[in-house]
Coordinates of C-alpha atoms and ligand atoms in Angstrom, one line a residue:
M1 CA -97.5 38.3 -20.8
R2 CA -98.9 34.9 -21.8
L3 CA -102.0 36.6 -23.2
L4 CA -99.8 38.9 -25.2
I5 CA -98.1 35.8 -26.7
V6 CA -101.4 34.4 -27.7
L7 CA -102.4 37.7 -29.4
L8 CA -99.1 38.1 -31.2
V9 CA -99.3 34.6 -32.5
V10 CA -102.9 35.1 -33.8
A11 CA -101.9 38.5 -35.4
S12 CA -98.9 37.1 -37.2
A13 CA -101.0 34.2 -38.5
A14 CA -103.6 36.6 -39.8
S15 CA -101.2 38.8 -41.7
A16 CA -98.8 36.2 -42.8
S17 CA -100.7 35.4 -46.0
E18 CA -100.6 39.0 -47.1
L19 CA -96.9 39.4 -46.3
D20 CA -95.7 36.0 -47.5
W21 CA -98.0 35.3 -50.5
W22 CA -95.2 36.0 -52.9
K23 CA -92.8 33.4 -51.4
T24 CA -94.8 30.5 -52.9
A25 CA -96.9 32.3 -55.5
L26 CA -98.0 30.7 -58.7
I27 CA -97.7 33.5 -61.2
Y28 CA -99.4 33.2 -64.6
Q29 CA -98.0 35.3 -67.4
I30 CA -100.6 36.7 -69.7
Y31 CA -99.5 38.0 -73.1
P32 CA -102.6 40.3 -73.6
R33 CA -102.5 40.4 -77.3
S34 CA -102.9 36.6 -77.5
F35 CA -105.0 35.7 -74.5
K36 CA -108.6 36.6 -75.3
D37 CA -110.2 39.0 -77.8
S38 CA -113.5 40.4 -76.4
N39 CA -114.4 42.9 -79.1
G40 CA -113.7 40.9 -82.3
D41 CA -110.8 42.9 -83.7
G42 CA -108.4 39.9 -83.8
I43 CA -106.3 41.2 -80.9
G44 CA -106.6 40.2 -77.2
D45 CA -107.6 42.8 -74.7
L46 CA -108.2 43.7 -71.1
N47 CA -111.9 42.7 -71.1
G48 CA -110.9 39.4 -72.6
I49 CA -108.6 38.8 -69.6
T50 CA -111.3 39.8 -67.2
Q51 CA -113.7 37.3 -68.8
K52 CA -111.2 34.6 -68.2
L53 CA -110.2 35.4 -64.6
P54 CA -112.6 32.7 -63.2
Y55 CA -110.8 30.1 -65.3
L56 CA -107.5 31.2 -63.7
Q57 CA -109.0 31.1 -60.2
Q58 CA -110.3 27.6 -60.8
T59 CA -106.8 26.6 -62.0
G60 CA -105.4 27.9 -58.7
V61 CA -103.3 30.8 -60.0
D62 CA -102.2 33.3 -57.3
A63 CA -101.3 36.2 -59.5
V64 CA -101.3 37.2 -63.1
W65 CA -98.4 39.1 -64.7
L66 CA -99.6 41.1 -67.7
S67 CA -97.1 41.8 -70.4
P68 CA -97.3 45.6 -71.3
I69 CA -100.7 47.1 -71.7
Y70 CA -99.6 50.7 -72.1
K71 CA -99.9 53.1 -75.0
S72 CA -97.4 52.0 -77.7
P73 CA -96.9 52.1 -81.4
M74 CA -96.2 48.4 -81.1
Y75 CA -92.9 48.1 -82.9
D76 CA -92.0 45.6 -80.1
F77 CA -95.6 44.8 -79.3
G78 CA -95.9 47.0 -76.2
Y79 CA -92.3 46.8 -74.9
D80 CA -91.9 50.2 -76.7
I81 CA -94.0 52.5 -74.4
A82 CA -95.2 55.9 -75.5
D83 CA -97.0 56.7 -72.2
Y84 CA -96.4 54.7 -69.0
R85 CA -99.7 56.0 -67.6
E86 CA -102.1 55.2 -70.4
I87 CA -103.7 52.0 -71.7
Q88 CA -103.2 51.1 -75.4
D89 CA -106.5 51.7 -77.2
E90 CA -106.7 48.3 -78.8
Y91 CA -106.4 46.7 -75.3
G92 CA -109.2 48.9 -73.8
T93 CA -109.4 51.8 -71.4
M94 CA -108.2 52.7 -67.9
A95 CA -111.7 51.9 -66.7
D96 CA -111.3 48.4 -68.2
F97 CA -108.0 48.0 -66.3
D98 CA -109.6 49.2 -63.0
N99 CA -112.4 46.7 -63.6
L100 CA -109.9 43.9 -64.3
L101 CA -108.0 44.8 -61.1
N102 CA -111.2 44.8 -59.0
E103 CA -112.5 41.5 -60.5
A104 CA -109.1 39.9 -59.9
K105 CA -109.1 41.0 -56.3
S106 CA -112.6 39.7 -55.7
L107 CA -111.4 36.3 -57.0
G108 CA -108.3 36.4 -54.9
I109 CA -106.0 36.9 -57.8
R110 CA -103.2 39.5 -57.6
V111 CA -102.2 41.6 -60.6
V112 CA -98.5 42.2 -61.4
L113 CA -97.6 44.6 -64.2
D114 CA -94.7 44.7 -66.6
F115 CA -92.3 47.6 -65.8
V116 CA -90.1 48.5 -68.8
P117 CA -87.5 50.8 -67.4
N118 CA -84.6 50.6 -69.9
H119 CA -86.3 52.3 -72.9
T120 CA -89.4 54.1 -74.0
S121 CA -90.9 54.4 -77.5
N122 CA -89.5 57.0 -79.8
E123 CA -93.0 58.3 -80.0
S124 CA -93.1 59.1 -76.3
A125 CA -93.4 62.8 -75.4
W126 CA -90.3 62.4 -73.3
F127 CA -88.3 61.4 -76.3
E128 CA -89.7 64.2 -78.5
R129 CA -88.8 66.8 -75.8
S130 CA -85.4 65.2 -75.4
A131 CA -84.7 65.4 -79.1
A132 CA -85.6 69.1 -78.9
R133 CA -83.3 69.5 -75.9
A134 CA -86.1 70.8 -73.8
A135 CA -85.4 71.0 -70.0
P136 CA -85.3 68.7 -68.0
Y137 CA -85.6 66.1 -70.8
G138 CA -82.4 67.0 -72.7
D139 CA -80.4 64.2 -71.1
Y140 CA -83.2 61.7 -70.6
Y141 CA -81.8 59.5 -73.3
V142 CA -78.3 58.3 -74.3
W143 CA -77.3 60.8 -77.0
A144 CA -73.9 61.0 -78.6
D145 CA -72.1 62.6 -81.6
G146 CA -71.1 60.4 -84.5
R147 CA -67.5 59.6 -85.3
N148 CA -65.8 60.5 -88.5
A149 CA -64.0 57.8 -90.4
T150 CA -62.0 57.9 -93.6
D151 CA -62.2 55.3 -96.4
E152 CA -59.3 54.1 -98.6
N153 CA -59.9 56.9 -101.0
G154 CA -59.5 59.5 -98.2
T155 CA -63.2 60.3 -98.2
V156 CA -64.5 61.2 -94.7
Y157 CA -67.8 59.6 -93.8
A158 CA -69.9 59.6 -90.6
M159 CA -70.1 56.6 -88.3
P160 CA -72.2 55.8 -85.3
P161 CA -70.6 56.7 -81.9
S162 CA -69.4 53.1 -81.2
N163 CA -69.6 49.6 -82.6
W164 CA -72.5 48.6 -80.3
V165 CA -75.1 46.3 -81.7
S166 CA -78.8 46.0 -80.9
N167 CA -80.1 42.8 -79.3
F168 CA -82.3 42.6 -82.4
R169 CA -79.3 42.9 -84.8
K170 CA -77.6 45.9 -86.6
S171 CA -76.2 49.1 -85.1
A172 CA -77.6 50.1 -81.7
W173 CA -77.3 53.8 -82.7
E174 CA -79.8 55.7 -84.8
Y175 CA -79.2 59.2 -86.1
H176 CA -81.8 61.8 -85.2
P177 CA -81.7 64.7 -87.7
G178 CA -83.7 67.0 -85.4
R179 CA -81.1 66.8 -82.6
G180 CA -78.1 66.2 -84.9
Q181 CA -76.9 63.3 -82.7
Y182 CA -77.3 59.6 -82.5
Y183 CA -79.4 57.9 -79.8
L184 CA -78.8 54.5 -78.3
H185 CA -81.4 51.7 -78.7
Q186 CA -80.4 48.3 -77.3
F187 CA -83.5 46.9 -79.0
V188 CA -85.5 48.2 -82.0
I189 CA -84.9 51.6 -83.5
G190 CA -88.2 52.7 -81.9
Q191 CA -86.9 51.9 -78.4
P192 CA -84.5 54.6 -77.3
D193 CA -82.6 53.8 -74.1
L194 CA -83.2 56.0 -71.1
N195 CA -80.2 57.5 -69.4
Y196 CA -80.0 56.3 -65.8
R197 CA -77.1 58.7 -65.1
S198 CA -79.8 61.4 -65.0
D199 CA -81.4 61.9 -61.6
S200 CA -84.5 63.2 -63.3
V201 CA -84.9 59.9 -65.2
Q202 CA -84.5 57.9 -61.9
E203 CA -87.2 60.1 -60.3
A204 CA -89.5 59.9 -63.3
M205 CA -89.4 56.1 -63.3
K206 CA -90.1 55.9 -59.6
D207 CA -93.2 58.0 -60.2
V208 CA -94.3 55.5 -62.8
L209 CA -94.0 52.7 -60.1
R210 CA -96.0 54.9 -57.7
F211 CA -98.7 55.5 -60.2
W212 CA -99.5 51.8 -60.6
L213 CA -98.9 51.0 -56.9
D214 CA -101.4 53.7 -55.9
K215 CA -103.9 51.8 -58.0
G216 CA -103.3 48.7 -56.0
V217 CA -101.2 46.4 -58.2
S218 CA -99.3 43.7 -56.3
G219 CA -95.9 44.3 -57.9
F220 CA -93.9 44.2 -61.1
R221 CA -92.0 42.1 -63.5
V222 CA -89.0 44.3 -64.6
D223 CA -87.9 44.1 -68.2
A224 CA -84.4 43.9 -69.5
V225 CA -83.0 45.3 -66.2
N226 CA -79.3 44.5 -66.8
K227 CA -79.3 46.9 -69.8
L228 CA -80.0 50.0 -67.6
Y229 CA -76.5 51.4 -67.7
E230 CA -73.8 51.9 -70.3
A231 CA -70.2 52.8 -69.7
D232 CA -69.8 56.4 -68.5
P233 CA -68.1 58.4 -71.3
N234 CA -66.4 60.5 -68.7
N235 CA -64.2 57.5 -67.9
Y236 CA -63.3 57.0 -71.6
G237 CA -62.1 60.4 -72.8
G238 CA -65.7 61.6 -73.5
V239 CA -66.7 58.9 -75.9
Y240 CA -68.5 55.6 -75.7
P241 CA -65.8 52.9 -76.1
D242 CA -66.1 50.1 -78.7
E243 CA -66.9 46.7 -77.2
P244 CA -64.4 43.9 -77.8
L245 CA -65.1 41.2 -80.4
S246 CA -66.3 37.8 -79.2
E247 CA -64.6 36.0 -82.1
I248 CA -67.4 33.5 -82.3
P249 CA -67.1 31.9 -85.7
G250 CA -69.8 32.5 -88.3
L251 CA -71.0 35.8 -86.8
G252 CA -70.8 39.2 -88.5
P253 CA -70.9 42.8 -87.2
D254 CA -74.7 42.9 -87.3
D255 CA -75.0 40.1 -84.9
Y256 CA -75.5 40.8 -81.2
E257 CA -73.2 38.0 -80.1
Y258 CA -70.4 39.4 -82.3
L259 CA -69.4 41.6 -79.4
I260 CA -68.7 41.0 -75.7
H261 CA -71.0 43.4 -73.9
V262 CA -68.7 44.8 -71.3
Y263 CA -70.0 48.4 -71.7
T264 CA -73.7 47.9 -72.2
E265 CA -74.7 45.1 -69.8
N266 CA -74.5 44.2 -66.1
L267 CA -72.9 47.4 -65.0
N268 CA -72.5 47.6 -61.2
E269 CA -74.6 50.7 -60.9
T270 CA -77.7 48.6 -61.9
Y271 CA -78.1 46.8 -58.7
D272 CA -78.5 49.8 -56.5
V273 CA -81.3 51.0 -58.8
V274 CA -83.1 47.7 -58.2
Y275 CA -82.6 47.9 -54.4
D276 CA -84.0 51.5 -54.5
W277 CA -87.1 50.3 -56.3
R278 CA -87.4 47.6 -53.6
D279 CA -87.4 50.2 -50.9
L280 CA -90.1 52.1 -52.8
L281 CA -92.2 49.0 -53.1
D282 CA -91.8 48.3 -49.4
E283 CA -93.2 51.7 -48.5
Y284 CA -96.6 50.3 -49.7
I285 CA -96.6 47.3 -47.4
A286 CA -97.8 49.5 -44.5
T287 CA -100.5 51.4 -46.4
Q288 CA -101.8 48.5 -48.6
G289 CA -101.1 45.6 -46.2
E290 CA -99.5 43.3 -48.7
Y291 CA -96.0 42.6 -49.9
K292 CA -95.3 43.9 -53.5
I293 CA -93.4 41.4 -55.5
M294 CA -90.6 42.4 -57.9
M295 CA -89.2 39.9 -60.5
T296 CA -86.3 41.0 -62.7
E297 CA -85.6 39.8 -66.2
T298 CA -81.9 39.2 -66.9
Y299 CA -80.2 36.8 -69.1
A300 CA -76.7 36.7 -67.6
D301 CA -74.3 34.5 -65.7
L302 CA -75.7 33.1 -62.5
S303 CA -73.1 34.8 -60.4
L304 CA -74.4 38.2 -61.8
M305 CA -78.1 37.3 -61.6
I306 CA -78.1 36.5 -58.0
K307 CA -76.9 39.9 -57.1
Y308 CA -80.4 41.1 -57.9
Y309 CA -81.6 39.3 -54.8
G310 CA -79.9 41.9 -52.6
T311 CA -77.0 42.2 -50.2
K312 CA -76.6 41.6 -46.5
T313 CA -78.0 45.1 -45.9
R314 CA -80.4 45.7 -48.8
N315 CA -83.3 43.8 -50.2
G316 CA -83.7 43.4 -53.9
S317 CA -85.8 41.4 -56.3
I318 CA -86.4 37.8 -57.4
P319 CA -84.2 37.4 -60.5
F320 CA -86.0 35.2 -63.0
N321 CA -84.5 31.7 -63.0
F322 CA -84.3 30.9 -66.7
S323 CA -82.4 27.7 -66.4
F324 CA -85.4 25.5 -67.3
L325 CA -85.6 27.5 -70.6
E326 CA -81.9 27.8 -71.3
D327 CA -80.2 24.7 -69.8
I328 CA -82.7 21.9 -70.3
T329 CA -83.2 20.4 -73.7
M330 CA -85.0 17.4 -75.1
N331 CA -81.8 15.4 -74.6
S332 CA -81.2 16.4 -70.9
T333 CA -81.0 13.4 -68.6
A334 CA -82.3 13.2 -65.1
W335 CA -78.7 13.9 -64.0
D336 CA -78.7 17.1 -66.0
I337 CA -82.1 18.2 -64.7
K338 CA -81.1 17.5 -61.1
T339 CA -77.9 19.5 -61.7
V340 CA -79.9 22.5 -63.1
I341 CA -82.2 22.5 -60.0
D342 CA -79.4 22.1 -57.5
R343 CA -77.3 24.8 -59.2
W344 CA -79.9 27.5 -58.5
M345 CA -80.5 26.3 -55.0
T346 CA -76.7 26.4 -54.4
Y347 CA -76.1 29.9 -55.8
M348 CA -79.2 31.5 -54.3
P349 CA -78.2 33.5 -51.2
S350 CA -79.7 31.8 -48.0
G351 CA -83.0 33.1 -46.9
R352 CA -84.0 34.3 -50.4
V353 CA -86.9 32.9 -52.6
A354 CA -86.3 30.5 -55.5
N355 CA -88.3 30.6 -58.7
W356 CA -88.8 28.4 -61.7
V357 CA -89.9 29.7 -65.1
N358 CA -91.2 27.3 -67.7
G359 CA -91.8 29.6 -70.5
N360 CA -92.4 33.2 -71.7
H361 CA -93.2 35.2 -74.7
D362 CA -89.5 35.3 -75.8
K363 CA -88.8 31.6 -75.8
S364 CA -90.0 28.5 -77.6
R365 CA -92.6 26.6 -75.7
V366 CA -91.8 23.6 -73.4
G367 CA -93.4 21.1 -75.8
T368 CA -91.4 22.4 -78.7
R369 CA -88.1 22.9 -76.9
Q370 CA -88.1 19.8 -74.8
G371 CA -90.6 17.6 -76.5
V372 CA -94.3 17.0 -75.8
D373 CA -93.4 13.9 -73.7
R374 CA -91.8 16.2 -71.1
I375 CA -94.6 18.8 -70.7
D376 CA -96.1 17.2 -67.6
A377 CA -92.7 16.6 -66.0
M378 CA -91.5 20.2 -66.5
N379 CA -94.9 21.7 -65.3
M380 CA -94.7 19.5 -62.2
L381 CA -91.1 20.3 -61.4
A382 CA -91.8 24.1 -61.5
L383 CA -94.8 23.6 -59.3
I384 CA -93.4 21.4 -56.6
L385 CA -89.9 23.0 -56.2
P386 CA -89.5 25.6 -53.4
G387 CA -90.5 29.2 -54.2
V388 CA -92.3 31.0 -57.0
A389 CA -93.5 29.1 -60.1
V390 CA -94.1 31.1 -63.3
T391 CA -96.4 29.6 -66.0
Y392 CA -96.6 31.2 -69.4
Q393 CA -100.2 31.2 -70.8
G394 CA -101.0 27.9 -72.6
E395 CA -98.3 25.9 -70.9
E396 CA -100.9 24.4 -68.6
I397 CA -102.5 22.8 -71.6
G398 CA -99.2 22.0 -73.3
M399 CA -99.5 24.3 -76.3
V400 CA -96.6 24.0 -78.7
D401 CA -95.1 26.7 -81.0
G402 CA -97.4 27.7 -83.8
Y403 CA -96.1 27.9 -87.4
V404 CA -95.9 31.5 -88.6
S405 CA -94.8 32.0 -92.2
W406 CA -92.4 34.7 -93.3
N407 CA -95.3 36.6 -94.7
D408 CA -97.2 36.5 -91.4
T409 CA -94.1 37.4 -89.3
V410 CA -94.4 40.5 -87.2
D411 CA -91.8 40.1 -84.5
P412 CA -89.1 42.7 -85.1
W413 CA -86.4 40.3 -84.2
G414 CA -87.6 38.0 -87.0
C415 CA -88.2 40.8 -89.4
N416 CA -84.7 42.3 -88.8
T417 CA -83.1 39.2 -90.3
D418 CA -84.5 40.3 -93.7
D419 CA -84.3 36.6 -94.5
P420 CA -87.3 34.4 -95.3
V421 CA -85.4 31.4 -94.0
A422 CA -83.2 32.6 -91.2
Y423 CA -86.1 34.5 -89.5
A424 CA -87.4 31.2 -88.1
S425 CA -84.4 30.7 -85.9
V426 CA -85.0 34.0 -84.0
S427 CA -88.7 35.0 -84.5
R428 CA -90.7 35.0 -81.3
D429 CA -94.1 34.8 -83.0
P430 CA -94.4 31.0 -82.7
E431 CA -94.7 31.2 -78.9
R432 CA -97.1 34.1 -79.1
T433 CA -99.9 32.6 -81.2
P434 CA -103.3 32.9 -79.7
Y435 CA -104.5 30.9 -76.7
Q436 CA -106.4 27.8 -77.7
W437 CA -109.6 27.9 -75.7
D438 CA -111.7 25.4 -77.8
G439 CA -112.3 23.9 -81.2
S440 CA -114.4 26.7 -82.6
A441 CA -113.1 29.2 -85.2
H442 CA -109.8 30.8 -84.2
A443 CA -109.7 28.4 -81.2
G444 CA -112.3 30.6 -79.4
F445 CA -109.8 33.3 -79.1
S446 CA -111.5 35.8 -81.4
T447 CA -114.6 36.2 -83.6
A448 CA -112.6 38.3 -86.1
A449 CA -112.1 37.2 -89.7
S450 CA -108.4 37.0 -89.0
T451 CA -106.2 37.3 -85.9
W452 CA -103.0 39.4 -85.4
L453 CA -101.0 36.1 -85.5
P454 CA -102.4 32.9 -86.9
V455 CA -103.8 30.4 -84.5
A456 CA -101.7 27.2 -84.4
D457 CA -103.2 24.6 -86.7
N458 CA -103.4 21.9 -84.0
Y459 CA -106.1 23.8 -82.1
L460 CA -108.9 21.4 -83.0
T461 CA -107.4 18.7 -80.9
L462 CA -105.2 20.7 -78.5
N463 CA -107.4 23.1 -76.6
L464 CA -108.6 23.8 -73.1
A465 CA -112.2 22.7 -73.6
A466 CA -111.1 19.3 -75.0
Q467 CA -108.7 18.9 -72.1
I468 CA -111.4 19.7 -69.5
A469 CA -113.7 17.1 -71.2
A470 CA -111.0 14.4 -71.4
Q471 CA -110.5 12.0 -68.6
K472 CA -106.8 12.7 -68.6
S473 CA -105.0 15.7 -69.9
H474 CA -102.1 18.1 -69.3
Y475 CA -104.6 20.5 -67.8
H476 CA -106.1 18.0 -65.3
F477 CA -102.6 17.1 -64.3
Y478 CA -101.5 20.7 -64.0
K479 CA -104.5 21.6 -61.9
D480 CA -104.1 18.6 -59.6
V481 CA -100.4 19.5 -59.0
V482 CA -101.4 23.1 -58.3
A483 CA -104.0 21.9 -55.8
N484 CA -101.3 20.0 -53.9
R485 CA -99.0 22.9 -54.1
K486 CA -100.9 24.4 -51.2
S487 CA -99.8 21.5 -48.9
P488 CA -97.5 22.4 -46.1
A489 CA -94.8 20.1 -47.5
I490 CA -94.6 22.0 -50.8
Q491 CA -95.0 25.3 -49.2
E492 CA -92.3 24.9 -46.6
G493 CA -90.8 21.4 -46.7
D494 CA -87.1 20.5 -47.2
L495 CA -86.1 19.8 -50.8
D496 CA -84.2 16.7 -51.9
T497 CA -83.5 15.9 -55.6
K498 CA -82.3 12.5 -56.7
A499 CA -81.4 11.1 -60.1
L500 CA -81.8 7.4 -59.7
S501 CA -80.5 6.8 -63.2
E502 CA -80.1 8.9 -66.3
S503 CA -83.9 8.7 -66.9
L504 CA -85.4 8.7 -63.4
L505 CA -85.7 11.9 -61.4
V506 CA -87.2 12.0 -57.9
V507 CA -88.0 15.2 -55.9
T508 CA -89.1 15.1 -52.3
R509 CA -90.5 17.8 -50.2
L510 CA -90.7 16.7 -46.6
L511 CA -91.8 18.6 -43.4
P512 CA -91.9 16.9 -40.0
G513 CA -95.4 16.3 -38.8
E514 CA -96.9 16.7 -42.3
A515 CA -97.7 14.5 -45.2
G516 CA -94.7 14.4 -47.5
M517 CA -94.8 15.1 -51.3
L518 CA -92.9 13.1 -53.9
G519 CA -92.6 13.9 -57.6
V520 CA -91.4 11.1 -59.9
V521 CA -90.4 11.6 -63.5
N522 CA -89.5 8.8 -66.0
L523 CA -87.8 10.3 -69.0
A524 CA -87.3 7.0 -70.7
A525 CA -89.4 5.4 -73.5
E526 CA -89.8 2.2 -71.3
A527 CA -91.8 1.7 -68.1
Q528 CA -89.6 1.2 -65.0
T529 CA -90.4 0.1 -61.5
I530 CA -88.5 2.0 -58.8
D531 CA -87.6 1.2 -55.2
L532 CA -87.3 4.2 -52.9
T533 CA -86.5 2.4 -49.7
S534 CA -83.1 4.2 -49.7
L535 CA -85.0 7.4 -48.9
K536 CA -85.3 6.7 -45.2
I537 CA -87.3 9.7 -44.1
L538 CA -89.9 9.3 -46.8
P539 CA -92.8 7.4 -45.2
S540 CA -93.6 4.1 -46.9
D541 CA -97.3 4.6 -47.8
L542 CA -97.9 6.6 -50.9
E543 CA -101.0 7.8 -52.7
V544 CA -101.1 9.2 -56.3
V545 CA -102.5 12.8 -56.2
A546 CA -101.6 13.7 -59.8
S547 CA -101.1 11.4 -62.8
G548 CA -99.6 12.7 -66.0
V549 CA -101.0 11.9 -69.5
N550 CA -98.7 9.0 -70.1
C551 CA -99.1 7.3 -66.7
A552 CA -100.9 4.0 -66.2
L553 CA -101.0 4.5 -62.4
E554 CA -104.2 6.5 -61.7
K555 CA -105.0 9.2 -59.2
N556 CA -106.0 7.8 -55.7
A557 CA -104.0 4.6 -56.3
T558 CA -102.1 3.6 -53.1
L559 CA -98.8 1.8 -53.0
T560 CA -95.6 1.5 -51.0
K561 CA -92.3 3.1 -51.7
S562 CA -90.5 -0.2 -52.3
S563 CA -92.2 -0.7 -55.6
I564 CA -93.5 2.1 -57.8
P565 CA -94.3 1.3 -61.4
V566 CA -93.8 4.3 -63.6
S567 CA -94.9 4.3 -67.3
A568 CA -92.7 5.6 -70.1
H569 CA -92.6 9.4 -70.2
C570 CA -94.7 9.7 -67.1
A571 CA -94.8 12.3 -64.3
L572 CA -96.5 11.4 -61.1
L573 CA -97.1 13.3 -57.8
F574 CA -97.6 11.3 -54.6
R575 CA -98.6 12.2 -51.1
S576 CA -97.0 10.2 -48.4
G577 CA -98.0 9.4 -44.8
I578 CA -96.9 11.8 -42.1
V579 CA -93.2 12.5 -42.0
G580 CA -91.6 11.9 -38.7
G581 CA -93.4 8.7 -38.1
G582 CA -96.1 7.1 -36.2
N583 CA -99.7 7.5 -36.8
A584 CA -100.0 11.2 -36.0
A585 CA -103.6 11.3 -37.1
G586 CA -104.7 14.8 -38.0
A587 CA -101.2 16.3 -37.2
H588 CA -101.0 17.7 -40.7
Y589 CA -103.9 20.0 -40.0
L590 CA -101.8 21.8 -37.4
S591 CA -99.8 24.6 -38.7
L592 CA -97.0 26.1 -36.6
P593 CA -98.9 29.2 -35.3
L594 CA -101.8 27.0 -34.2
V595 CA -99.4 24.7 -32.4
L596 CA -97.9 27.7 -30.6
L597 CA -101.4 28.9 -29.8
V598 CA -102.4 25.6 -28.3
V599 CA -99.3 25.5 -26.1
A600 CA -99.7 29.1 -25.0
T601 CA -103.4 28.6 -24.1
Y602 CA -102.6 25.4 -22.3
S603 CA -100.0 27.2 -20.1
I604 CA -102.5 30.0 -19.2
T605 CA -105.2 27.4 -18.2
A606 CA -102.7 25.5 -16.1
C607 CA -101.7 28.7 -14.3
F608 CA -105.3 29.5 -13.3
S609 CA -106.3 26.0 -12.2
Ligands
LIG701 C1 -87.5 41.8 -72.8 C2 -88.9 41.4 -73.3 C3 -88.9 41.3 -74.8 C4 -88.6 42.6 -75.3 C5 -87.3 43.2 -74.8 C6 -87.2 44.7 -75.1 O1 -86.5 40.9 -73.1 O2 -89.2 40.2 -72.7 O3 -90.1 40.8 -75.3 O4 -88.5 42.5 -76.7 O5 -87.2 43.1 -73.4 O6 -88.1 45.4 -74.3

């Protein structure tokens, strides 16, 4: 019996890393078009990513999430998929993908793909067959007849089936002359919405997941998941009902926010689909011996978002926590930031995994959104809080939005404004400019004469090579924090957040018997000295393990918690003595399974003596 306990403990220790890797994963989002161009065509590609995997391994990344790499006419830069099982030519071949996956695995990096379930491209074979009403594709998409309206002269004219508006502006309906009906597109015209009320669609999309899981990917980021369902016309007299007006001043019928999206977003049916996908992913745990992560993209109220986590009886996904992107600005105080952190932790159902997202290809970069003075602070917070951290490529070196003129604009959202001034407020091109590797032409991204988006003009000074060479840099700080992320306290410790004033934020992660971790952020333009003696459980002796670019206190400096000098706009990470007191030398090397192992072995020995 006791021997059995020993064996069980060892077995669970061995498999825990494969089963639990996702719970504290550092996931690095790669936007393939802009990461690294290996063949000189001005567009990033799979072989470029493979070349740079060693860099990501050295940085300490656990998994990469690749924005779509599939065959696409690129109206929405890959989020309009013509074939879910083929690689886009300009990104490479399936052999290149297999090679990327193998190389990543050999470096201990997992690969997570983008799953785009709400819509395909209008150039997909499914859509063409659906337009021709060929079985079983006839109802694969959301088709509807137009409505007739009469103008003041009594002339009858055709209108779309409802007043619904695309996320990228203008009507969400497009007439298809071949079929003689309108189809729904919640995004660009080239992105027809799939019909999730069709069982065939549900099965076809599950097969897409299986195709990539069979290849050995470690999970999926799921795109625009809260748009999967629309109101069922059977409940509305056979038509799609108009959405109510939001009455937000200054908006017109072409604007997405002009309507309240009660019939096109967050329908209850959505959650079960996500739970079904979770079950499908779980089937691979036994055969592939690792947990498959699923992270879902939803911009919605927190109370709706957390439903994606699952229910008491069903597991779901990790809903992306976009609060760092949406709720923190350059004017946010330490009180505000603490509130944002605590809010997610409060709403998250107990036992689920938190996550912190500092950027993505749809949102302005941290340095632009919150100011360059806050880059280290935001990177550190995402990395030391419990759960998954998501870094968008370039955030580790503090890239800021590039300037993209109206003439160079390619993002459909920007283009749909038809306005050489207004485009700038919505275009996503600025956060998608190429990665700044070094100070050579095109920032070392490409050898082409020109790149698909211009490289940001600060690349001569802001680039990875310069930051590696510098004594202090955003990159060094990021890497130091990542290295400490593996500590037991950050992996499992209790979280406490404190705003000592409007400008001082303190985060502790404490685990009994282990060194504690303490993050300190000074948002103010003046240096401040802080006294943390009120944090009773935090051991007094502290050592700096990561020092942000604005901090005078250097790495390896030691001090006590009663007096910590923090420079203006500085973020610091400290390691403390062992939590729980005394001088438990070496105690932090003992993880729980080992402690159990020692106890169990000791009791066997005692028995035989
Ligand atoms: C998601 C993607 C975005 C894309 C949209 C439509 O929001 O992140 O880039 O345009 O879905 O697929």
